[in-house]
Amino acid sequence: SRRRCHYSYFPCLIKEMGSKMDTRRVIHSMKLGLALVFVSLVYLINSMFKQVGENAMWAIMTVVVMFEFHAGGTLGKGINRGIGTVLGGVLGCLAAILGDEIGGIGKPVIIAFSLFLFGAAATYCRLIPRMKKRYDYGFMIFILTFSLVAVSGVRAENVLETARDRLANIGIGFAVSVFVSLLICPFWASNELHYSTASKFDKLANCIQGCLDEYLKMSSEKENEAGNGKGYVQDCKSVLNSKSSDELLANNAKWEPWHGKFGFYYPWEQYLVVGEHLRELAATLLSLKACLQSPKQPPTMKRQMLKDPCESFALSIGWAMKELGESIEKMELCPSKVSLTPKLQSLKLQMNPPFSSCKMEVLETDENL
Amino acid sequence: SRRRCHYSYFPCLIKEMGSKMDTRRVIHSMKLGLALVFVSLVYLINSMFKQVGENAMWAIMTVVVMFEFHAGGTLGKGINRGIGTVLGGVLGCLAAILGDEIGGIGKPVIIAFSLFLFGAAATYCRLIPRMKKRYDYGFMIFILTFSLVAVSGVRAENVLETARDRLANIGIGFAVSVFVSLLICPFWASNELHYSTASKFDKLANCIQGCLDEYLKMSSEKENEAGNGKGYVQDCKSVLNSKSSDELLANNAKWEPWHGKFGFYYPWEQYLVVGEHLRELAATLLSLKACLQSPKQPPTMKRQMLKDPCESFALSIGWAMKELGESIEKMELCPSKVSLTPKLQSLKLQMNPPFSSCKMEVLETDENL
């Protein structure tokens, strides 16, 4: 879509704004505005200000930084921030105290050395893919808090008081963010992952149908309606490229508390496994489409012969995919499982020599599911 | 790889640590440690402390937050941070002054309203994909600075002085980060994108060869060496899933200044286009492999007949891919372009009916490049 929009930036931007994501974006933006107003009350109301002191800016900072689109993202960032702050604060205090004990020129040396050591170690952890995925933000906050506490411990006398005040403020920011994010019209990453996985089955079913329709039409009407019905190719490609967004959603979903149909310890990993199979199927469909559009084609007579079995095959496979998607969406055992299996078996037997091996593994990939 | 590592977390972690990325990770970690020490000198040296005041924590914060693995990432975040801070600061000051003018109960109302308005508007911008990709961090910093300045403007008298001090400190942090990131053993996103794109050609060439070798071996030795040589499938899948990492690299590469072979206005978009074609080819190869492993195969006699043209085809295609990859890596016109085109033409003619249409579009995808 980038290429398409290259010469018409603004119309495209407006069109993008008008998409169906839009309502959710507006709601999310207003939620952030609301959270900001709530947390600034801490500052704006006189009596409260005397209690929390100048550190109220930490509450605002916490809200701005941890407020994410999905409820799970907000919770995950908040928990990361909490743990990172506490760990960094404790270790930073220890470093500052150690520096004080030694005193003299040894003090800045100890501080600088500990900064280097902990900064480098935590940064190394951030770069390990397994750690980065879930705790990246926590490590960053750890480095930040550790540095601030260790360095300012050199001059400030009341380190403990400052720490307590800041923690309290971060707590306020956390509470406001979680309250607004989870209780006011929450956007659950779990829901999005669930329904997007189910809809992928539909997309691929349409793609199978679309491929075949185009092929059979091509044989009769040839170049009559070129460029029409390319939507399913886009759908297929969106399934193919869904890996990173799926992983992000699963990651956020893991932080989300029990809600709706999703309990604790819900097997989010399984969605990634299903997604992987669907991506393989999408890859197969894309190359099937390329095969069918190849200029080298079997003679017309042979193609006529293929037409009927092809159509019944596409219908059955499409039907099976839609059934599977629906049963995932409704979270129930596929009601037609009993009828699905023999149907797939008979399809496999139907495959006779006229079919190229190309089509065989559409069936096989599907069976893996 | 996640599934493989499920039951052996620690050995796997150690193995992951021992990968070739490791040296770069260690160097990056040490660079961050160094930058932290540099910036903390501002705090630790007495005479400087008197000049910059308590706001030195902003310098530390800037380093921790903007120091990224790639030089382009650091620069991009730094520039975003700078622009976001200035814009947010100016607008925040205006809001605070407006609140002061009105005074009384109107003051907190104005502040709260402006917080809601600007916070929501900037958050909406963050959610537009086109904006998010390059300016996400800038918008966040804008919201943060705007909120802090507008809210603290309610109480502090010397808003302008505070703003000046903070900006100076952010400038120090920016300078230290850029100095360490770009001048000490820099990791350029541009280099990584360039060489990873070139290496993809190699990977796919090996995949073509591997597929065919396995198929021809299967016909003679059958299940002799099952499970061996699966490396090329992993390579192929890594190409298939490279979209998001490519986009990140291209995004960072755009921020990077002139260096090495890459000038200003270097066409980074082209790498994404080439990557798109390579992903399509990878998808085709994956399904070709599935085709070849299908239990339904043509009779042995026919396969023997296919063996020689198949081998010469795979050799030529693999050779062409490697030539293309090498010419991209060396940034020169393919030296054998003159011989490449007729070779591909003759390959196309060689394609005779015994070949299934499956193989045709390997060639076609390749020609698109």
Short mmCIF file of N, CA and C in Angstrom, two decimals, chain A residues 84-96 110-120 122 139-153, chain B residues 36 60 64:
data_model
loop_
_atom_site.label_atom_id
_atom_site.label_comp_id
_atom_site.label_asym_id
_atom_site.label_seq_id
_atom_site.Cartn_x
_atom_site.Cartn_y
_atom_site.Cartn_z
N GLY A 84 11.19 -3.06 37.66
CA GLY A 84 12.44 -2.39 37.28
C GLY A 84 12.77 -1.26 38.23
N THR A 85 11.75 -0.48 38.62
CA THR A 85 12.00 0.65 39.52
C THR A 85 12.48 0.16 40.87
N VAL A 86 11.78 -0.85 41.43
CA VAL A 86 12.14 -1.32 42.77
C VAL A 86 13.55 -1.91 42.76
N LEU A 87 13.82 -2.80 41.81
CA LEU A 87 15.15 -3.43 41.75
C LEU A 87 16.24 -2.38 41.54
N GLY A 88 16.00 -1.50 40.55
CA GLY A 88 16.99 -0.47 40.26
C GLY A 88 17.19 0.45 41.46
N GLY A 89 16.09 0.79 42.14
CA GLY A 89 16.19 1.68 43.29
C GLY A 89 17.00 1.05 44.42
N VAL A 90 16.70 -0.22 44.73
CA VAL A 90 17.40 -0.90 45.83
C VAL A 90 18.89 -1.00 45.51
N LEU A 91 19.21 -1.49 44.31
CA LEU A 91 20.62 -1.64 43.95
C LEU A 91 21.32 -0.28 43.88
N GLY A 92 20.60 0.72 43.38
CA GLY A 92 21.18 2.07 43.31
C GLY A 92 21.49 2.61 44.70
N CYS A 93 20.57 2.40 45.64
CA CYS A 93 20.81 2.82 47.02
C CYS A 93 22.06 2.14 47.57
N LEU A 94 22.15 0.83 47.35
CA LEU A 94 23.32 0.08 47.85
C LEU A 94 24.60 0.67 47.29
N ALA A 95 24.58 0.97 45.97
CA ALA A 95 25.78 1.54 45.36
C ALA A 95 26.11 2.89 45.98
N ALA A 96 25.07 3.71 46.21
CA ALA A 96 25.30 5.03 46.80
C ALA A 96 25.84 4.90 48.22
N ILE A 110 33.63 4.42 42.53
CA ILE A 110 32.70 3.30 42.78
C ILE A 110 31.40 3.51 41.99
N ILE A 111 30.88 4.74 42.06
CA ILE A 111 29.61 5.02 41.37
C ILE A 111 29.77 4.78 39.86
N ALA A 112 30.83 5.35 39.30
CA ALA A 112 31.01 5.22 37.85
C ALA A 112 31.19 3.76 37.47
N PHE A 113 31.95 3.01 38.28
CA PHE A 113 32.18 1.60 37.97
C PHE A 113 30.87 0.81 38.03
N SER A 114 30.06 1.08 39.08
CA SER A 114 28.80 0.33 39.19
C SER A 114 27.85 0.70 38.06
N LEU A 115 27.88 1.97 37.64
CA LEU A 115 27.05 2.37 36.50
C LEU A 115 27.42 1.57 35.26
N PHE A 116 28.72 1.49 35.01
CA PHE A 116 29.19 0.76 33.84
C PHE A 116 28.76 -0.70 33.92
N LEU A 117 28.99 -1.30 35.09
CA LEU A 117 28.73 -2.73 35.26
C LEU A 117 27.25 -3.07 35.08
N PHE A 118 26.40 -2.38 35.87
CA PHE A 118 24.98 -2.72 35.81
C PHE A 118 24.35 -2.28 34.49
N GLY A 119 24.77 -1.13 33.99
CA GLY A 119 24.25 -0.65 32.71
C GLY A 119 24.55 -1.64 31.61
N ALA A 120 25.81 -2.10 31.56
CA ALA A 120 26.19 -3.02 30.49
C ALA A 120 25.48 -4.36 30.66
N ALA A 122 22.60 -5.10 32.15
CA ALA A 122 21.17 -5.03 31.84
C ALA A 122 20.95 -4.83 30.35
N PHE A 139 13.95 -3.84 31.89
CA PHE A 139 15.39 -3.66 31.96
C PHE A 139 15.76 -2.19 31.75
N MET A 140 15.05 -1.54 30.82
CA MET A 140 15.37 -0.14 30.57
C MET A 140 15.10 0.69 31.82
N ILE A 141 13.96 0.44 32.45
CA ILE A 141 13.61 1.20 33.65
C ILE A 141 14.61 0.88 34.78
N PHE A 142 15.05 -0.37 34.81
CA PHE A 142 16.06 -0.74 35.82
C PHE A 142 17.31 0.12 35.64
N ILE A 143 17.82 0.19 34.41
CA ILE A 143 19.02 1.00 34.17
C ILE A 143 18.78 2.45 34.56
N LEU A 144 17.61 2.96 34.14
CA LEU A 144 17.29 4.36 34.40
C LEU A 144 17.26 4.64 35.90
N THR A 145 16.49 3.82 36.64
CA THR A 145 16.36 4.08 38.08
C THR A 145 17.69 3.90 38.78
N PHE A 146 18.38 2.83 38.42
CA PHE A 146 19.68 2.58 39.06
C PHE A 146 20.60 3.79 38.87
N SER A 147 20.69 4.28 37.64
CA SER A 147 21.58 5.41 37.38
C SER A 147 21.16 6.63 38.18
N LEU A 148 19.85 6.95 38.13
CA LEU A 148 19.38 8.16 38.80
C LEU A 148 19.64 8.08 40.30
N VAL A 149 19.31 6.92 40.90
CA VAL A 149 19.46 6.79 42.36
C VAL A 149 20.93 6.79 42.75
N ALA A 150 21.74 6.00 42.03
CA ALA A 150 23.15 5.91 42.39
C ALA A 150 23.82 7.27 42.25
N VAL A 151 23.53 7.96 41.16
CA VAL A 151 24.21 9.23 40.92
C VAL A 151 23.71 10.33 41.86
N SER A 152 22.39 10.42 42.03
CA SER A 152 21.89 11.51 42.88
C SER A 152 22.14 11.18 44.35
N GLY A 153 22.36 9.91 44.68
CA GLY A 153 22.74 9.52 46.04
C GLY A 153 24.04 10.18 46.46
N LEU B 36 26.92 5.96 29.85
CA LEU B 36 26.40 6.28 31.18
C LEU B 36 27.47 6.93 32.04
N ILE B 60 20.96 12.01 32.03
CA ILE B 60 21.05 10.56 32.22
C ILE B 60 19.87 9.87 31.56
N VAL B 64 19.84 6.90 28.60
CA VAL B 64 19.26 5.56 28.78
C VAL B 64 18.17 5.30 27.75
#
